[in-house]
CSV table of C-alpha atoms in Angstrom, one decimal:
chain,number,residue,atom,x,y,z
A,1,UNK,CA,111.5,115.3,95.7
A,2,UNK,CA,113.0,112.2,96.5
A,3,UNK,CA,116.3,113.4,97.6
A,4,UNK,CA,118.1,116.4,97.5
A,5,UNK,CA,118.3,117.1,93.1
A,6,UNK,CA,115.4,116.8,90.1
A,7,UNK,CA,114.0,113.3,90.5
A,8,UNK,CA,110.6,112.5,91.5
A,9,UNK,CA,108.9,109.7,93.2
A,10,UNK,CA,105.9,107.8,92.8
A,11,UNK,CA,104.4,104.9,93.5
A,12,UNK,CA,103.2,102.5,91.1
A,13,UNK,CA,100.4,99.8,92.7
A,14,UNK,CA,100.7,96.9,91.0
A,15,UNK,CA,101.1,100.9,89.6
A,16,UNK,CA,101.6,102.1,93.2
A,17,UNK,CA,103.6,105.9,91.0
A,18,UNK,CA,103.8,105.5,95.1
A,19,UNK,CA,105.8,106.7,92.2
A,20,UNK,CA,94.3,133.1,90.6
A,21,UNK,CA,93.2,134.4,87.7
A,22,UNK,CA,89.6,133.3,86.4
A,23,UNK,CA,88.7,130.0,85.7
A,24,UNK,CA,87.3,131.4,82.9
A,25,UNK,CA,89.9,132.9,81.4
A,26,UNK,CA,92.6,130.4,82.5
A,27,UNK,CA,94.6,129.3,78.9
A,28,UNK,CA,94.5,125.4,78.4
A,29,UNK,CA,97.4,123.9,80.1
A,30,UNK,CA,99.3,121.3,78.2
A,31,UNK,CA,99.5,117.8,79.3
A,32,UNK,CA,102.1,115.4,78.1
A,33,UNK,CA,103.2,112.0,79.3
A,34,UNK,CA,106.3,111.3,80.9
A,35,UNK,CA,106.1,108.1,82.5
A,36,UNK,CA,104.3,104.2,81.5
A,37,UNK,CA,104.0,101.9,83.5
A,38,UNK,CA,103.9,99.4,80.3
A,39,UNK,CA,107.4,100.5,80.0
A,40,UNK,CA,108.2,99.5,83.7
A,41,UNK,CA,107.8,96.2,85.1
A,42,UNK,CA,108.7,93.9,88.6
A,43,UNK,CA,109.0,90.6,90.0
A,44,UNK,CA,107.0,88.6,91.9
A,45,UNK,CA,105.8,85.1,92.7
A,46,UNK,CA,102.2,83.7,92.0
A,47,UNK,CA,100.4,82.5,95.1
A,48,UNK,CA,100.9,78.7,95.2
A,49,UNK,CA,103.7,79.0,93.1
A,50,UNK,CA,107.7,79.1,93.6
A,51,UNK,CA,108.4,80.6,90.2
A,52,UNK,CA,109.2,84.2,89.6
A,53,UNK,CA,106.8,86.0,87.2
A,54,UNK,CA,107.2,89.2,85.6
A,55,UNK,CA,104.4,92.1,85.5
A,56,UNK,CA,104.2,95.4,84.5
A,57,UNK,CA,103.5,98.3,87.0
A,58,UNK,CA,99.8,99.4,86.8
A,59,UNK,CA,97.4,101.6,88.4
A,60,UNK,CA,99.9,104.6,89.8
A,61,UNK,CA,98.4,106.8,92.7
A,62,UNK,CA,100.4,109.0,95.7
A,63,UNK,CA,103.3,111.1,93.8
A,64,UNK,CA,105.9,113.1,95.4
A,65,UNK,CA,108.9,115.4,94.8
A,66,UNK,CA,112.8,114.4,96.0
A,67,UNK,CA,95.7,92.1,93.0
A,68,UNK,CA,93.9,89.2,92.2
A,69,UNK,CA,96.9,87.1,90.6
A,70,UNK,CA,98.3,86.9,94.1
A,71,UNK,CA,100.8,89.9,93.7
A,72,UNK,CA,100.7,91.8,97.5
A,73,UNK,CA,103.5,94.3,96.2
A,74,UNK,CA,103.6,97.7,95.6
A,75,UNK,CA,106.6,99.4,93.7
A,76,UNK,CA,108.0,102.8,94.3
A,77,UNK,CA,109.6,104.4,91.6
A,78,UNK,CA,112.1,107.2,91.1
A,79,UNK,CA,112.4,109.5,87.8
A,80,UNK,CA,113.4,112.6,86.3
A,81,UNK,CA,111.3,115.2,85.6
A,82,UNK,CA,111.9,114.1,82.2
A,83,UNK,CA,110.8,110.2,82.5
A,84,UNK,CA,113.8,108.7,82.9
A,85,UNK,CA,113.7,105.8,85.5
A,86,UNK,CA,116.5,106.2,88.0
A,87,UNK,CA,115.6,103.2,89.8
A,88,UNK,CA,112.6,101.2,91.8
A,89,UNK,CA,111.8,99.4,94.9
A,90,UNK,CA,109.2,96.5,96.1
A,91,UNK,CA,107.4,96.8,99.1
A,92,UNK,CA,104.6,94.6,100.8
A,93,UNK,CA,101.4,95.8,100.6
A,94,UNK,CA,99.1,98.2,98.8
A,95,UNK,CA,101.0,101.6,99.0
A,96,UNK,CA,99.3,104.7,98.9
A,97,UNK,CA,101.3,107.3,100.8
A,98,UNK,CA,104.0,108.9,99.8
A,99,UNK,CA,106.2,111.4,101.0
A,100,UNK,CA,109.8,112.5,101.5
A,101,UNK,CA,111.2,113.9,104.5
A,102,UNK,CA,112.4,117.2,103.8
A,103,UNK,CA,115.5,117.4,106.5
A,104,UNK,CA,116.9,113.8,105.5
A,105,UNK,CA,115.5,113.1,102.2
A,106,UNK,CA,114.2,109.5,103.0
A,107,UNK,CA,111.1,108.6,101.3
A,108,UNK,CA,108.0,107.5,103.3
A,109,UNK,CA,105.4,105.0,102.4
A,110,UNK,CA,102.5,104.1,104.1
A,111,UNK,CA,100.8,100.8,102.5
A,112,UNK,CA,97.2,99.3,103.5
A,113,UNK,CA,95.1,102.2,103.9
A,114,UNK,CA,92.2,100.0,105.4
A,115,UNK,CA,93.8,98.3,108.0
A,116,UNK,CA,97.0,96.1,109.1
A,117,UNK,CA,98.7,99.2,108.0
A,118,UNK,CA,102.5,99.7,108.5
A,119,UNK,CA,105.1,101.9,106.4
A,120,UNK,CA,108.4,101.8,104.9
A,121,UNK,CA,111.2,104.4,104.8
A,122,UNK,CA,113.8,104.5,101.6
A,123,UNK,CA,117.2,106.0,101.4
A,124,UNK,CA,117.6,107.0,98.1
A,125,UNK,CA,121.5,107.7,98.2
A,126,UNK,CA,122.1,104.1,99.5
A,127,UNK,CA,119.1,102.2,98.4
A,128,UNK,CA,118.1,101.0,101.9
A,129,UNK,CA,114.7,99.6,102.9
A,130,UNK,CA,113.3,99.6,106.7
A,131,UNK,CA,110.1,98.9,107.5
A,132,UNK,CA,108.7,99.9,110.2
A,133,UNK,CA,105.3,98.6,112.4
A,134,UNK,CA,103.2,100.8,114.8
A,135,UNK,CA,103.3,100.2,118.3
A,136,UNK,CA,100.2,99.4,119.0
A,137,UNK,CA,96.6,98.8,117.1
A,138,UNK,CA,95.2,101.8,115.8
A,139,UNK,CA,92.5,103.2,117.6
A,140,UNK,CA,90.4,104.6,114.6
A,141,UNK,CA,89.9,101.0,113.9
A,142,UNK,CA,91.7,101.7,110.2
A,143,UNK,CA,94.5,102.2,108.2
A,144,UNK,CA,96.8,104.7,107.5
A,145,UNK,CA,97.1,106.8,104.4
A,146,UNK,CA,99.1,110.3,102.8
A,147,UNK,CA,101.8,111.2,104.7
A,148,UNK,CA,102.8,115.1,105.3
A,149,UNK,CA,106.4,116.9,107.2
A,150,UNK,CA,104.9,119.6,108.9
A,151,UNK,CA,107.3,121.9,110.9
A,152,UNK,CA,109.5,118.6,111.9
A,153,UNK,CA,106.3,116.5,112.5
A,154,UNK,CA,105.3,113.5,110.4
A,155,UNK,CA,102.0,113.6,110.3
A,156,UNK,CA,99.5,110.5,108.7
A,157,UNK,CA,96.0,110.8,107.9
A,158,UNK,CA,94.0,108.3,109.5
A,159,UNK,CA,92.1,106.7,106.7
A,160,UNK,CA,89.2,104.1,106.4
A,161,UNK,CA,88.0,104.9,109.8
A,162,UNK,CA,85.9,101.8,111.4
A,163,UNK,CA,87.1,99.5,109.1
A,164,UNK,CA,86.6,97.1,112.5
A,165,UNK,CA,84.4,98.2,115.4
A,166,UNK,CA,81.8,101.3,115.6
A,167,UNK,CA,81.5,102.8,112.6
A,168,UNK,CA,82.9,106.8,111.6
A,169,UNK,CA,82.6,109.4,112.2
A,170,UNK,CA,83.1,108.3,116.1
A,171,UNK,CA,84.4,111.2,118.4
A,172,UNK,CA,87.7,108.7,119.9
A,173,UNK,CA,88.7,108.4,116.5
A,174,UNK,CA,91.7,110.4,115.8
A,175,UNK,CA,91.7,112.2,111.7
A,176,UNK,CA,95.5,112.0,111.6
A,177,UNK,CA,98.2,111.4,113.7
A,178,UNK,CA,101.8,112.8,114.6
A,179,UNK,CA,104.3,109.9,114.3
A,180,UNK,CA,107.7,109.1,115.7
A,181,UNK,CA,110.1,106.3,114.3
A,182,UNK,CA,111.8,104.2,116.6
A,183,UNK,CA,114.9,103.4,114.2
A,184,UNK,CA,116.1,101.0,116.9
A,185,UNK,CA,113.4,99.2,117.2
A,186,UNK,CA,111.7,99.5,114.1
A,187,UNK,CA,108.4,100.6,115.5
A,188,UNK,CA,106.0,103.7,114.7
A,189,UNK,CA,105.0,105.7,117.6
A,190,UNK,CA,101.5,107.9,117.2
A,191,UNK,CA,99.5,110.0,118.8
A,192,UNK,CA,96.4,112.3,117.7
A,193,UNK,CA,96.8,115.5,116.2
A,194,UNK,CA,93.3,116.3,116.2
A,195,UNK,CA,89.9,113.9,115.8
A,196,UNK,CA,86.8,113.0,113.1
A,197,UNK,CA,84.7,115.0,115.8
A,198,UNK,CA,86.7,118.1,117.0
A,199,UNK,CA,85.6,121.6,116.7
A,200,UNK,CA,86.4,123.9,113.3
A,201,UNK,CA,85.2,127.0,112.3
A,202,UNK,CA,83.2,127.1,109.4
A,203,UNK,CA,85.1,128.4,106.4
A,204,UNK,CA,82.4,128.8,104.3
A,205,UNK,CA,78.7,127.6,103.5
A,206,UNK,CA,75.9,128.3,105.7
A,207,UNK,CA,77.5,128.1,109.0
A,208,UNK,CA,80.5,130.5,108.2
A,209,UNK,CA,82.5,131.9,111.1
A,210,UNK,CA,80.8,129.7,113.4
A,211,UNK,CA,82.0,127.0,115.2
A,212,UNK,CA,81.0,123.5,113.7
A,213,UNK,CA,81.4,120.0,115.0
A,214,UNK,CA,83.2,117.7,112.3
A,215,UNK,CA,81.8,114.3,111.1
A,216,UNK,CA,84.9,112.8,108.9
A,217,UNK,CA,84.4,109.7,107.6
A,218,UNK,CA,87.0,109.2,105.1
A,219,UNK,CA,90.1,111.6,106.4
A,220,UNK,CA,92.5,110.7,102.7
A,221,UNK,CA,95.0,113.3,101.3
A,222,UNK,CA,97.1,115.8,103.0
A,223,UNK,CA,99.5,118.8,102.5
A,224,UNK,CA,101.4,121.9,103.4
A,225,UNK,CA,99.8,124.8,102.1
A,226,UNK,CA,102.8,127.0,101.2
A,227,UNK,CA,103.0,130.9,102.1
A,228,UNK,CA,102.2,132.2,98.3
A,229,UNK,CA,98.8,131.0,98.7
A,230,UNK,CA,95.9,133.4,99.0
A,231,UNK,CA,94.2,132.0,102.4
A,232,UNK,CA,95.3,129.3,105.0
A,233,UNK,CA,99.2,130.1,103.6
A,234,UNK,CA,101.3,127.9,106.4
A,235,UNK,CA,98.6,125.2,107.9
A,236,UNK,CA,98.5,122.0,107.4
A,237,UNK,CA,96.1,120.4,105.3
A,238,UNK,CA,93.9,117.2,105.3
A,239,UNK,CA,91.2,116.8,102.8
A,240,UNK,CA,88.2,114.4,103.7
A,241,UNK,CA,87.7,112.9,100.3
A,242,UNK,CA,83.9,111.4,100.3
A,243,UNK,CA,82.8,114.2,102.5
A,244,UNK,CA,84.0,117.0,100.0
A,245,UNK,CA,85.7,118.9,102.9
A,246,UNK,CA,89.3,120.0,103.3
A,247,UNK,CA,90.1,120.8,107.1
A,248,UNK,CA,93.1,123.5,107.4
A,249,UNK,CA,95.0,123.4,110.9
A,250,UNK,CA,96.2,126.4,112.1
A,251,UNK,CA,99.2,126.0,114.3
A,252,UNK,CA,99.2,121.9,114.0
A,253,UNK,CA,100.7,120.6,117.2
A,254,UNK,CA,100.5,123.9,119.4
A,255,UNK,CA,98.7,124.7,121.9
A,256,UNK,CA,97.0,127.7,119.8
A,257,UNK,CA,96.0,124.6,117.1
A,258,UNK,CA,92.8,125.5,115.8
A,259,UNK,CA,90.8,124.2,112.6
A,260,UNK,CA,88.8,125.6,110.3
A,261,UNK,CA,86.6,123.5,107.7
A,262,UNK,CA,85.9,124.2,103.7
A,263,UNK,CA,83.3,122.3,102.2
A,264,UNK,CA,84.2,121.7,98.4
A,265,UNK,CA,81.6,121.9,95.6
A,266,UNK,CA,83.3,118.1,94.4
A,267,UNK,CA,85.2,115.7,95.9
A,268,UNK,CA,89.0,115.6,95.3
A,269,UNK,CA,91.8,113.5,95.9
A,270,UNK,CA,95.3,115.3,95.6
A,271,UNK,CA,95.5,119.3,95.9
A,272,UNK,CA,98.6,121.0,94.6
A,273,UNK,CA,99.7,124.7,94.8
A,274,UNK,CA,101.7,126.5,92.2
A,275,UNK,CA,104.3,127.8,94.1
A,276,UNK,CA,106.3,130.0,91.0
A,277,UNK,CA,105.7,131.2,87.8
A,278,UNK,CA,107.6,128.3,85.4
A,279,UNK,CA,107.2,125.1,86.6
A,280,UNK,CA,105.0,122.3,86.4
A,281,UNK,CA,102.5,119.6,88.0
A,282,UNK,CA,102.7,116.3,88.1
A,283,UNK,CA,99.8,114.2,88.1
A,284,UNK,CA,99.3,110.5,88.6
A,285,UNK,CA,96.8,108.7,85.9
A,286,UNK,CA,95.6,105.8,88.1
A,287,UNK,CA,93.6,104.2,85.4
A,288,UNK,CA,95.4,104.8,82.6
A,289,UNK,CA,98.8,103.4,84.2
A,290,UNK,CA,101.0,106.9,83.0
A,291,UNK,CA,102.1,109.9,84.8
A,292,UNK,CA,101.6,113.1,83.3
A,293,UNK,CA,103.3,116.8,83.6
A,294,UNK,CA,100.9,119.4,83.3
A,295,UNK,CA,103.0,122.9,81.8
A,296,UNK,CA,101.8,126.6,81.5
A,297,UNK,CA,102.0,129.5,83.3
A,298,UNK,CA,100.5,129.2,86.4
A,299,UNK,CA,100.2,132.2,88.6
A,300,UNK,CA,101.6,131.3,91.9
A,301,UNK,CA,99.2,130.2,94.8
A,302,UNK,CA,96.6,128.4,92.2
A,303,UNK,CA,95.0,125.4,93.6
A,304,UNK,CA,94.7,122.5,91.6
A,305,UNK,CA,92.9,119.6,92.4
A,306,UNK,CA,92.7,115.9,91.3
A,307,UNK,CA,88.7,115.8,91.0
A,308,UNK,CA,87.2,112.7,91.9
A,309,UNK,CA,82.9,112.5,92.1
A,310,UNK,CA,83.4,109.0,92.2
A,311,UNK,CA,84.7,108.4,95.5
A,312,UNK,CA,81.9,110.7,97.4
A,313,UNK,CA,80.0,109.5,99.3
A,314,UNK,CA,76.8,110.2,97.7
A,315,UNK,CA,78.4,108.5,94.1
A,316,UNK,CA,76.0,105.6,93.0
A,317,UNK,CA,77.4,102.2,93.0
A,318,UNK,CA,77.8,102.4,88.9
A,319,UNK,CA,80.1,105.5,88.6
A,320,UNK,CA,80.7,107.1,86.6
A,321,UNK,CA,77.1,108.2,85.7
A,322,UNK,CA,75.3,111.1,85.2
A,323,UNK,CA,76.3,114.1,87.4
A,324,UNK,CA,79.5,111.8,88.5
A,325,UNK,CA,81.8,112.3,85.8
A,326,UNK,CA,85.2,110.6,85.6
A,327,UNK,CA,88.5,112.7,87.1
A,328,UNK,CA,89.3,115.6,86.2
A,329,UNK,CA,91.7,117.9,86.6
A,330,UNK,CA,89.8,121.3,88.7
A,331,UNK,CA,90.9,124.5,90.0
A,332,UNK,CA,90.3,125.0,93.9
A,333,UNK,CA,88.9,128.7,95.2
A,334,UNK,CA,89.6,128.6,99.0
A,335,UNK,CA,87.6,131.1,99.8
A,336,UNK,CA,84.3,129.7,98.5
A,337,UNK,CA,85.3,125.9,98.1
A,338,UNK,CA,83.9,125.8,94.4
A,339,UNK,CA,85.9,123.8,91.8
A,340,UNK,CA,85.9,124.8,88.4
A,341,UNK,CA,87.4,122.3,85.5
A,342,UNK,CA,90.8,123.4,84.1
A,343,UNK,CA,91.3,123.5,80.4
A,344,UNK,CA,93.5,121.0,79.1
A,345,UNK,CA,95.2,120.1,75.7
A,346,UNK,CA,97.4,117.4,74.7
A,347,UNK,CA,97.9,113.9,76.0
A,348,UNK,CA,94.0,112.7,77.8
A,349,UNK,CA,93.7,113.2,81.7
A,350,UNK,CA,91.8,112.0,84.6
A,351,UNK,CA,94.4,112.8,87.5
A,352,UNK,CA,94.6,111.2,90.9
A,353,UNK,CA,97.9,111.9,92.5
A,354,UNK,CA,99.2,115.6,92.1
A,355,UNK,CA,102.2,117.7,92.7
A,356,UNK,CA,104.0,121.1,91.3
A,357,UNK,CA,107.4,121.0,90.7
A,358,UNK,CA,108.9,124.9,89.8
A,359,UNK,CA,112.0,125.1,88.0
């Protein structure tokens, strides 16, 4: 949520929306959309030009709850559950964090996941903008990327790691990092929560129960994973999108921190939990320009996951292809990190950003 009340957020980038029982058995959720970006547009002015020009919002990816014509923005977006607009923002920069703060209800956006990376902080009561730059050059030689409020910590996910320099994984590299704002000063303070090389148990696969060294390469999405879910209810979450492995930190920031590593049978972007009966998700449809509610009865503590086979590593350069199938939407078993596709009817699907909302 954006703020305190029903509207959502999303980011939309140029759209940056930046606005279990079996599989088997599962009924077909029904997916409708609630939100164009055809319907939404923005401002902007053309590289080598003074003149204002008028775009619609494309391409929507990072969701949350409270360009080659020379367009560098990225608009954030708040709406209803039900689609209506409430209002927008432009920010510089390719957004593709999102996040609200839980205790103050400011939105956070991180833009340029690959590097020169900064982030931006909304008040949605009064409509105020700060933007904010880090203190120092990253040392994952990246950019920065989801954004997650863990027990009063802000925590980032240190994407595209090597961008510059030795390439990933690289044991100095830090996978996400606790932040600090300096309101004053308008500066972002960070430091490591854990690394692309630290040790993790081994959740499952070959090595299970064992302790395994991790070799992240593309550290993407993040979450809570809230107390009605069947295993790793309470830890934080970071999934390590083209090496199909989510890594679940125990105690994030303690000194009893310990992780433990899944390895997925597909790649995903976003992962959602049902946390109540009613409710529903919300999923980004980055190609497609919409966002989508997804509604059924979901029992709570399901996983869902925004599938992506395209962005693994092992994808061929012409994707999708054969055995790399466009997104879909898939249902996440925690215990044995296989991902089986969800039944869908209604409105056409191929999810990227995702989030439940219960009502």
């Amino acid at each position: 949520m954006a703020a305190a009340g029903a509207a959502l957020s999303a980011v939309l980038g140029t759209m940056v929306l930046t606005f279990p029982a079996s599989a088997h058995t599962q009924p077909p959720y029904h997916v409708r959309q609630v939100i164009s970006g055809k319907s939404l547009h923005h401002w902007y002015t053309r590289a080598g030009s003074r003149t204002k020009h008028r775009e619609p919002l494309t391409q929507p990816d990072d969701i949350t709850a409270p360009s080659t014509d020379g367009n560098r923005d990225s608009t954030v977006v708040e709406f209803t559950p039900n689609g209506r607009v409430i209002r927008q923002w432009d920010i510089r920069g390719k957004c593709d964090g999102l996040t609200a703060d839980p205790y103050t209800g400011r939105v956070i956006a991180t833009v340029n996941e690959d590097l020169h990376s900064s982030l931006y902080s909304i008040d949605p009561r009064s409509g105020r903008l700060t933007h904010y730059l880090y203190s120092r050059p990253l040392p994952h030689h990246g950019g920065t990327d989801a954004i997650t409020f863990y027990r009063g910590m802000m925590l980032i996910s240190a994407s595209a790691p090597g961008t510059t320099g030795a390439a990933a994984p690289n044991p100095a590299y830090p996978a996400v990092y606790a932040v600090t704002l300096n309101h004053a000063r308008h500066k972002a303070f960070v430091r490591p929560l854990f690394f692309d090389e630290s040790a993790a148990t081994a959740a499952n696969g070959p090595h299970v129960t064992k302790t395994v060294r991790l070799r992240l390469t593309d550290p993407d999405s993040s979450e809570v994973v809230p107390p009605v879910a069947p295993r790793f209810a309470g830890d934080f979450m970071l999934t390590s999108q083209g090496d199909l492995e989510q890594i679940y930190v125990h105690g994030a920031g303690t000194r009893a921190q310990h992780l433990s590593v899944l390895i997925l049978s597909r790649s995903v972007d976003d992962t959602a939990w049902a946390t109540a009966w009613h409710g529903a998700f919300y999923a980004t449809d980055h190609d497609a320009d919409h966002v989508d509610a997804i509604s059924g009865t979901f029992s709570p503590g399901t996983a869902l996951v925004a599938v992506t086979p395209c962005n693994a590593n092992s994808a061929p350069a012409t994707c999708p292809g054969p055995g790399f199938p466009a997104n879909y939407l898939g249902q996440l078993n925690t215990y044995t990190g296989q991902i089986a596709r969800v039944r869908l009817r209604g409105a056409s699907l191929e999810p990227q950003g995702l989030i439940f909302a219960a009502r």
